[in-house]
XYZ file of N, CA and C in Angstrom:
636
model
N -21.694 -30.934 -3.152
C -20.718 -29.965 -3.684
C -19.454 -30.018 -2.837
N -18.323 -30.309 -3.454
C -17.072 -30.353 -2.695
C -16.384 -29.003 -2.730
N -15.243 -28.903 -2.022
C -14.554 -27.615 -1.877
C -14.128 -27.055 -3.216
N -13.758 -27.948 -4.168
C -13.252 -27.465 -5.448
C -14.331 -26.885 -6.337
N -15.610 -27.233 -6.049
C -16.696 -26.729 -6.884
C -17.518 -25.642 -6.216
N -17.148 -25.268 -4.979
C -17.882 -24.216 -4.282
C -17.571 -22.869 -4.902
N -18.557 -21.948 -4.968
C -18.315 -20.619 -5.510
C -17.201 -19.924 -4.748
N -16.418 -19.103 -5.449
C -15.265 -18.432 -4.836
C -15.675 -17.483 -3.730
N -16.907 -16.918 -3.817
C -17.321 -15.934 -2.825
C -18.050 -16.565 -1.637
N -18.093 -17.905 -1.598
C -18.752 -18.584 -0.492
C -17.865 -18.531 0.750
N -18.465 -18.137 1.878
C -17.724 -18.082 3.128
C -18.328 -19.069 4.106
N -17.499 -19.831 4.753
C -17.963 -20.792 5.734
C -17.555 -20.341 7.124
N -18.355 -20.723 8.094
C -18.063 -20.404 9.486
C -17.335 -21.591 10.104
N -16.162 -21.349 10.638
C -15.359 -22.401 11.254
C -15.796 -22.603 12.703
N -16.215 -23.796 13.017
C -16.630 -24.135 14.378
C -15.492 -24.890 15.056
N -14.964 -24.373 16.166
C -13.842 -25.063 16.821
C -14.268 -26.386 17.440
N -13.430 -27.411 17.252
C -13.688 -28.697 17.867
C -13.132 -28.739 19.280
N -13.273 -29.873 19.924
C -12.824 -30.018 21.313
C -11.330 -29.757 21.447
N -10.527 -30.339 20.531
C -9.079 -30.136 20.585
C -8.731 -28.665 20.471
N -9.395 -27.958 19.573
C -9.117 -26.540 19.375
C -9.479 -25.727 20.610
N -10.613 -26.057 21.230
C -11.025 -25.340 22.436
C -10.032 -25.577 23.571
N -9.560 -26.809 23.683
C -8.551 -27.118 24.707
C -7.279 -26.316 24.454
N -6.856 -26.249 23.204
C -5.654 -25.472 22.872
C -5.851 -23.990 23.145
N -7.030 -23.484 22.861
C -7.336 -22.080 23.162
C -7.253 -21.832 24.663
N -7.836 -22.741 25.442
C -7.843 -22.580 26.899
C -6.434 -22.687 27.479
N -5.616 -23.580 26.943
C -4.245 -23.714 27.431
C -3.445 -22.445 27.157
N -3.595 -21.911 25.953
C -2.920 -20.664 25.634
C -3.374 -19.542 26.544
N -4.693 -19.458 26.754
C -5.230 -18.426 27.629
C -4.756 -18.571 29.059
N -4.683 -19.816 29.532
C -4.247 -20.063 30.914
C -2.804 -19.636 31.125
N -1.917 -20.048 30.235
C -0.502 -19.682 30.382
C -0.330 -18.168 30.283
N -1.002 -17.562 29.298
C -0.919 -16.110 29.154
C -1.430 -15.389 30.384
N -2.519 -15.897 30.958
C -3.109 -15.261 32.131
C -2.226 -15.401 33.362
N -1.574 -16.546 33.509
C -0.672 -16.719 34.655
C 0.487 -15.727 34.591
N 1.011 -15.511 33.396
C 2.081 -14.515 33.236
C 1.537 -13.125 33.523
N 0.333 -12.863 33.022
C -0.321 -11.571 33.281
C -0.459 -11.323 34.782
N -0.843 -12.350 35.538
C -1.049 -12.185 36.978
C 0.233 -11.739 37.666
N 1.355 -12.327 37.272
C 2.643 -11.912 37.856
C 2.934 -10.465 37.476
N 2.701 -10.120 36.213
C 2.947 -8.754 35.763
C 2.037 -7.765 36.494
N 0.762 -8.107 36.584
C -0.232 -7.181 37.126
C -0.138 -7.019 38.639
N 0.022 -8.129 39.331
C -0.068 -8.082 40.789
C 1.273 -7.902 41.489
N 2.361 -8.288 40.797
C 3.685 -8.203 41.431
C 4.528 -7.084 40.818
N 4.795 -7.175 39.518
C 5.691 -6.218 38.878
C 5.080 -4.815 38.810
N 3.796 -4.732 38.451
C 3.162 -3.417 38.392
C 3.117 -2.765 39.772
N 2.830 -3.554 40.789
C 2.812 -3.013 42.153
C 4.190 -2.537 42.569
N 5.231 -3.258 42.153
C 6.594 -2.857 42.488
C 6.966 -1.553 41.806
N 6.457 -1.329 40.598
C 6.798 -0.117 39.837
C 5.942 1.072 40.256
N 4.623 0.861 40.347
C 3.710 1.980 40.600
C 3.251 2.092 42.052
N 3.413 1.025 42.801
C 2.953 1.037 44.186
C 1.572 0.447 44.354
N 0.930 0.068 43.261
C -0.388 -0.565 43.305
C -0.523 -1.458 42.073
N -1.338 -2.510 42.176
C -1.416 -3.485 41.080
C -2.471 -3.115 40.039
N -2.428 -3.822 38.922
C -3.522 -3.794 37.962
C -4.613 -4.709 38.501
N -5.865 -4.245 38.448
C -6.948 -5.033 39.017
C -8.117 -5.141 38.042
N -8.083 -6.122 37.152
C -9.207 -6.321 36.227
C -10.528 -6.548 36.958
N -10.469 -7.238 38.089
C -11.684 -7.479 38.859
C -12.282 -6.162 39.346
N -11.421 -5.192 39.653
C -11.896 -3.876 40.055
C -12.590 -3.164 38.916
N -12.109 -3.384 37.685
C -12.751 -2.792 36.515
C -14.135 -3.382 36.306
N -14.271 -4.680 36.539
C -15.582 -5.319 36.431
C -16.554 -4.697 37.415
N -16.100 -4.488 38.651
C -16.956 -3.870 39.669
C -17.324 -2.445 39.269
N -16.360 -1.696 38.708
C -16.626 -0.318 38.293
C -17.691 -0.275 37.203
N -17.663 -1.226 36.286
C -18.662 -1.274 35.205
C -20.056 -1.487 35.783
N -20.194 -2.436 36.705
C -21.504 -2.702 37.294
C -21.962 -1.549 38.184
N -21.027 -0.953 38.929
C -21.376 0.179 39.786
C -21.821 1.371 38.956
N -21.053 1.671 37.917
C -21.322 2.863 37.108
C -22.621 2.746 36.320
N -22.919 1.566 35.822
C -24.076 1.405 34.938
C -25.346 0.919 35.643
N -25.160 0.145 36.698
C -26.338 -0.442 37.336
C -26.431 -0.166 38.830
N -25.411 0.473 39.384
C -25.418 0.747 40.805
C -25.280 -0.509 41.652
N -24.679 -1.546 41.075
C -24.543 -2.820 41.762
C -23.097 -3.074 42.154
N -22.912 -3.688 43.312
C -21.582 -4.082 43.757
C -21.457 -5.588 43.572
N -20.452 -6.014 42.814
C -20.269 -7.435 42.521
C -19.318 -8.046 43.549
N -19.701 -9.195 44.055
C -18.872 -9.920 45.018
C -17.470 -10.135 44.469
N -16.467 -9.991 45.324
C -15.071 -10.103 44.899
C -14.790 -11.423 44.191
N -15.281 -12.517 44.756
C -14.998 -13.826 44.172
C -15.690 -14.007 42.830
N -16.863 -13.427 42.673
C -17.554 -13.467 41.390
C -16.747 -12.701 40.349
N -16.204 -11.550 40.745
C -15.382 -10.754 39.825
C -14.125 -11.508 39.410
N -13.521 -12.195 40.354
C -12.319 -12.966 40.033
C -12.631 -14.113 39.072
N -13.769 -14.777 39.296
C -14.179 -15.863 38.400
C -14.409 -15.315 36.996
N -15.071 -14.168 36.886
C -15.310 -13.558 35.585
C -13.991 -13.188 34.914
N -13.081 -12.647 35.694
C -11.767 -12.268 35.164
C -11.040 -13.474 34.581
N -11.023 -14.575 35.327
C -10.327 -15.775 34.851
C -11.062 -16.421 33.681
N -12.383 -16.357 33.690
C -13.145 -16.925 32.582
C -12.867 -16.177 31.288
N -12.800 -14.863 31.378
C -12.501 -14.059 30.192
C -11.073 -14.328 29.712
N -10.130 -14.404 30.648
C -8.734 -14.605 30.271
C -8.442 -15.971 29.697
N -9.092 -16.996 30.248
C -8.800 -18.363 29.819
C -9.626 -18.774 28.602
N -10.879 -18.323 28.532
C -11.745 -18.739 27.427
C -12.290 -17.591 26.583
N -12.680 -16.502 27.243
C -13.316 -15.404 26.519
C -12.457 -14.809 25.421
N -11.308 -14.287 25.800
C -10.398 -13.696 24.818
C -9.907 -14.722 23.787
N -9.500 -15.924 24.218
C -9.045 -16.900 23.230
C -10.109 -17.270 22.193
N -11.351 -17.447 22.637
C -12.410 -17.766 21.669
C -12.639 -16.595 20.724
N -12.595 -15.377 21.254
C -12.726 -14.204 20.394
C -11.579 -14.150 19.400
N -10.386 -14.505 19.847
C -9.231 -14.564 18.944
C -9.497 -15.544 17.810
N -10.002 -16.704 18.150
C -10.276 -17.719 17.134
C -11.282 -17.194 16.106
N -12.340 -16.579 16.581
C -13.379 -16.071 15.675
C -12.821 -15.010 14.733
N -12.072 -14.057 15.301
C -11.538 -12.967 14.483
C -10.463 -13.461 13.525
N -9.529 -14.244 14.029
C -8.401 -14.672 13.199
C -8.825 -15.624 12.087
N -9.935 -16.341 12.280
C -10.385 -17.298 11.265
C -11.441 -16.721 10.318
N -11.956 -15.538 10.617
C -13.052 -15.038 9.798
C -12.875 -13.607 9.282
N -11.840 -12.902 9.738
C -11.614 -11.528 9.284
C -10.351 -11.466 8.434
N -10.500 -11.063 7.205
C -9.365 -10.968 6.294
C -8.391 -9.892 6.776
N -7.093 -10.194 6.715
C -6.054 -9.256 7.170
C -6.326 -8.767 8.589
N -6.754 -9.674 9.438
C -7.243 -9.294 10.756
C -6.200 -8.586 11.619
N -4.954 -9.036 11.597
C -3.962 -8.407 12.474
C -3.660 -6.978 12.045
N -3.643 -6.728 10.746
C -3.441 -5.364 10.246
C -4.616 -4.480 10.630
N -5.818 -5.020 10.519
C -7.014 -4.266 10.886
C -6.988 -3.906 12.367
N -6.656 -4.878 13.225
C -6.637 -4.615 14.665
C -5.555 -3.611 15.039
N -4.369 -3.737 14.434
C -3.310 -2.770 14.704
C -3.732 -1.363 14.294
N -4.412 -1.256 13.155
C -4.869 0.052 12.682
C -5.894 0.646 13.635
N -6.796 -0.189 14.131
C -7.826 0.285 15.062
C -7.194 0.776 16.362
N -6.238 0.003 16.887
C -5.568 0.411 18.127
C -4.805 1.713 17.919
N -4.054 1.812 16.822
C -3.279 3.023 16.556
C -4.193 4.240 16.416
N -5.265 4.112 15.663
C -6.160 5.248 15.429
C -6.878 5.673 16.709
N -7.400 4.711 17.457
C -8.149 5.073 18.663
C -7.247 5.680 19.722
N -6.055 5.108 19.906
C -5.141 5.653 20.908
C -4.640 7.032 20.483
N -4.357 7.205 19.202
C -3.919 8.510 18.694
C -4.991 9.568 18.906
N -6.244 9.205 18.643
C -7.339 10.144 18.854
C -7.498 10.484 20.333
N -7.298 9.486 21.189
C -7.390 9.732 22.621
C -6.330 10.702 23.109
N -5.096 10.498 22.682
C -4.009 11.397 23.065
C -4.244 12.786 22.485
N -4.659 12.852 21.214
C -4.920 14.143 20.576
C -6.018 14.911 21.314
N -7.021 14.190 21.790
C -8.118 14.824 22.526
C -7.610 15.524 23.782
N -6.734 14.854 24.523
C -6.236 15.458 25.765
C -5.333 16.656 25.483
N -4.589 16.613 24.408
C -3.784 17.778 24.046
C -4.675 18.918 23.564
N -5.745 18.580 22.860
C -6.651 19.604 22.341
C -7.341 20.373 23.466
N -7.614 19.706 24.572
C -8.283 20.389 25.686
C -7.285 20.904 26.732
N -5.986 20.846 26.380
C -4.957 21.401 27.251
C -4.568 20.522 28.411
N -4.927 19.240 28.347
C -4.618 18.320 29.446
C -3.528 17.334 29.078
N -2.958 17.473 27.874
C -1.902 16.566 27.452
C -0.606 16.815 28.195
N 0.162 15.761 28.415
C 1.431 15.865 29.133
C 2.559 15.284 28.281
N 3.778 15.524 28.730
C 4.928 14.961 28.032
C 4.860 13.437 28.061
N 4.376 12.878 29.172
C 4.261 11.429 29.252
C 3.256 10.890 28.242
N 2.148 11.601 28.026
C 1.180 11.183 27.010
C 1.853 11.074 25.643
N 2.693 12.050 25.327
C 3.378 12.057 24.033
C 4.371 10.903 23.944
N 5.134 10.705 25.010
C 6.105 9.598 25.029
C 5.374 8.264 24.901
N 4.289 8.124 25.621
C 3.485 6.910 25.582
C 2.989 6.651 24.155
N 2.509 7.698 23.502
C 2.016 7.555 22.124
C 3.137 7.117 21.177
N 4.317 7.695 21.345
C 5.450 7.320 20.496
C 5.804 5.849 20.710
N 5.821 5.402 21.969
C 6.154 4.009 22.269
C 5.151 3.066 21.613
N 3.861 3.347 21.793
C 2.821 2.486 21.222
C 2.890 2.494 19.698
N 3.090 3.668 19.110
C 3.139 3.784 17.646
C 4.318 3.015 17.068
N 5.488 3.174 17.668
C 6.666 2.456 17.185
C 6.515 0.949 17.376
N 5.902 0.576 18.477
C 5.688 -0.843 18.739
C 4.776 -1.459 17.680
N 3.684 -0.782 17.372
C 2.775 -1.281 16.342
C 3.463 -1.293 14.983
N 4.292 -0.302 14.715
C 4.977 -0.196 13.414
C 5.975 -1.329 13.181
N 6.359 -2.044 14.242
C 7.302 -3.148 14.047
C 6.703 -4.252 13.178
N 5.390 -4.243 12.996
C 4.772 -5.255 12.152
C 5.296 -5.189 10.711
N 5.756 -4.010 10.305
C 6.206 -3.834 8.929
C 7.639 -4.345 8.702
N 8.334 -4.654 9.784
C 9.686 -5.209 9.648
C 9.804 -6.588 10.278
N 8.721 -7.030 10.890
C 8.714 -8.334 11.548
C 8.398 -9.410 10.515
N 9.376 -10.242 10.209
C 9.198 -11.283 9.199
C 8.575 -12.557 9.751
N 8.431 -12.617 11.063
C 7.800 -13.780 11.682
C 6.300 -13.510 11.764
N 5.549 -14.070 10.845
C 4.118 -13.777 10.751
C 3.365 -14.181 12.010
N 3.721 -15.323 12.569
C 3.017 -15.768 13.776
C 3.281 -14.823 14.941
N 4.512 -14.389 15.113
C 4.836 -13.450 16.184
C 4.155 -12.114 15.951
N 4.185 -11.639 14.721
C 3.542 -10.368 14.376
C 2.055 -10.395 14.717
N 1.392 -11.462 14.320
C -0.044 -11.560 14.563
C -0.353 -11.743 16.049
N 0.484 -12.483 16.747
C 0.270 -12.684 18.183
C 0.383 -11.365 18.938
N 1.365 -10.551 18.559
C 1.535 -9.237 19.186
C 0.341 -8.344 18.888
N -0.139 -8.398 17.645
C -1.309 -7.590 17.279
C -2.503 -7.963 18.140
N -2.661 -9.245 18.411
C -3.762 -9.666 19.271
C -3.577 -9.121 20.688
N -2.348 -9.113 21.174
C -2.095 -8.569 22.501
C -2.472 -7.105 22.612
N -2.115 -6.296 21.622
C -2.468 -4.882 21.671
C -3.979 -4.691 21.604
N -4.661 -5.575 20.880
C -6.116 -5.464 20.790
C -6.776 -5.745 22.138
N -6.236 -6.693 22.919
C -6.833 -6.957 24.232
C -6.699 -5.728 25.134
N -5.646 -4.949 24.934
C -5.483 -3.693 25.678
C -6.559 -2.697 25.265
N -6.815 -2.592 23.973
C -7.889 -1.717 23.493
C -9.215 -2.127 24.102
N -9.488 -3.409 24.139
C -10.761 -3.875 24.672
C -10.908 -3.533 26.154
N -9.803 -3.702 26.908
C -9.857 -3.469 28.355
C -9.952 -1.987 28.704
N -9.078 -1.170 28.109
C -9.008 0.238 28.518
C -9.647 1.207 27.527
N -9.803 0.778 26.272
C -10.456 1.642 25.307
C -11.953 1.470 25.295
N -12.429 0.273 25.685
C -13.867 -0.005 25.693
C -14.415 -0.185 27.113
N -13.828 -1.104 27.867
C -14.363 -1.417 29.186
C -14.161 -0.295 30.205
N -12.985 0.351 30.180
C -12.725 1.424 31.156
C -13.742 2.559 31.050
N -14.033 3.083 29.847
C -15.070 4.122 29.750
C -16.438 3.634 30.216
N -16.753 2.352 29.976
C -18.025 1.809 30.454
C -18.081 1.799 31.971
N -16.907 1.793 32.607
C -16.844 1.813 34.060
C -16.713 3.221 34.629
N -16.891 4.230 33.769
C -16.813 5.616 34.235
C -15.409 6.156 34.296
N -14.442 5.413 33.757
C -13.057 5.870 33.738
C -12.741 6.506 32.395
N -11.580 7.132 32.276
C -11.236 7.830 31.043
C -10.793 6.863 29.952
N -10.845 7.322 28.721
C -10.448 6.543 27.554
C -8.981 6.159 27.663
N -8.699 4.858 27.643
C -7.339 4.325 27.808
C -6.697 4.775 29.128
N -7.501 5.222 30.072
C -7.025 5.737 31.363
C -6.058 6.902 31.190
N -6.192 7.634 30.099
C -5.303 8.777 29.864
C -5.598 9.907 30.836
N -6.843 10.012 31.273
C -7.213 11.047 32.231
C -6.654 10.794 33.615
N -6.251 9.546 33.875
C -5.663 9.202 35.165
C -4.141 9.282 35.132
N -3.599 9.888 34.097
C -2.161 10.088 33.992
C -1.483 9.225 32.944
N -1.980 8.010 32.758
C -1.428 7.145 31.723
C -0.411 6.128 32.196
N 0.106 6.292 33.424
C 1.130 5.343 33.893
C 0.553 3.940 34.047
N -0.643 3.863 34.633
C -1.286 2.563 34.796
C -1.649 1.978 33.433
N -2.025 2.848 32.513
C -2.360 2.405 31.163
C -1.143 1.790 30.483
N 0.027 2.380 30.707
C 1.244 1.837 30.097
C 1.550 0.441 30.622
N 1.422 0.263 31.934
C 1.664 -1.056 32.505
C 0.621 -2.053 31.997
N -0.599 -1.580 31.817
C -1.643 -2.430 31.269
C -1.345 -2.784 29.818
N -0.840 -1.819 29.059
C -0.464 -2.061 27.666
C 0.564 -3.187 27.582
N 1.627 -3.065 28.363
C 2.673 -4.090 28.340
C 2.129 -5.439 28.788
N 1.326 -5.442 29.838
C 0.772 -6.687 30.346
C -0.158 -7.371 29.364
N -0.999 -6.579 28.697
C -1.932 -7.163 27.737
C -1.208 -7.679 26.494
N -0.176 -6.966 26.077
C 0.606 -7.447 24.929
C 1.216 -8.809 25.260
N 1.787 -8.927 26.440
C 2.397 -10.201 26.845
C 1.330 -11.288 26.926
N 0.230 -10.983 27.607
C -0.841 -11.974 27.756
C -1.365 -12.439 26.406
N -1.780 -11.494 25.571
C -2.382 -11.848 24.300
C -1.433 -12.552 23.361
N -0.183 -12.074 23.315
C 0.809 -12.678 22.424
C 1.121 -14.113 22.840
N 1.280 -14.337 24.139
C 1.564 -15.686 24.634
C 0.392 -16.617 24.358
N -0.829 -16.145 24.646
C -2.015 -16.976 24.441
C -2.170 -17.363 22.975
N -2.034 -16.392 22.082
C -2.196 -16.666 20.652
C -1.070 -17.550 20.127
N 0.149 -17.278 20.566
C 1.311 -18.045 20.094
C 1.188 -19.519 20.482
N 0.878 -19.768 21.754
C 0.758 -21.151 22.217
C -0.362 -21.869 21.470
N -1.470 -21.195 21.290
C -2.575 -21.819 20.552
C -2.176 -22.191 19.143
N -1.557 -21.247 18.431
C -1.197 -21.501 17.030
C -0.143 -22.595 16.917
N 0.801 -22.628 17.820
C 1.835 -23.666 17.802
C 1.206 -25.035 18.004
N 0.325 -25.132 18.993
C -0.326 -26.421 19.276
C -1.229 -26.833 18.117
N -1.925 -25.903 17.526
C -2.801 -26.228 16.400
C -1.994 -26.709 15.201
N -0.852 -26.065 14.964
C -0.042 -26.446 13.810
C 0.562 -27.841 13.976
N 0.712 -28.292 15.206
C 1.276 -29.623 15.468
C 0.220 -30.704 15.477
N -1.035 -30.303 15.551
C -2.127 -31.285 15.661
C -2.264 -32.060 14.358
């Protein structure tokens, strides 16, 4: 049975080849290198302390298992996720989920909105929380005026990596949802950093794939 005779509702699973995996890793590597400058240099210059994904890994193991993970092991895990983990997840989602970038943007907007609303509901909301929500909402809304589909989708992937890090992993490490309970300033720097990382990684991958 060839492609023209396959049933319309048949779905196939796309398995990445060696070239595709290399392109994914290259995108992830470049994005991660930019992230490192943002996290360790620029964030420290602005807030006085850096973003530390390796510290989040340790918090997850400490909070759930009472285990302390060796620093170098945490760094290896951090780089493995940045170079291969996130890019492979991007490939799976972007190739198998219909309207994936719209879905991810909607999930990020809804979860972050609920998080901010929760803190205001319990009387812990601040003016910065509101400003932060407006910035994120307007940023996500640019998808409706962005005519560059590749850029739009790359940005959507970047915001999703932020959701994964601070909306999912941070609570697993005993921290607040999106780090809103810690004031939100670190969360904002993480938001910007993840958008840059994810967008660069996805963009480079798609450009290289389109040229192959």
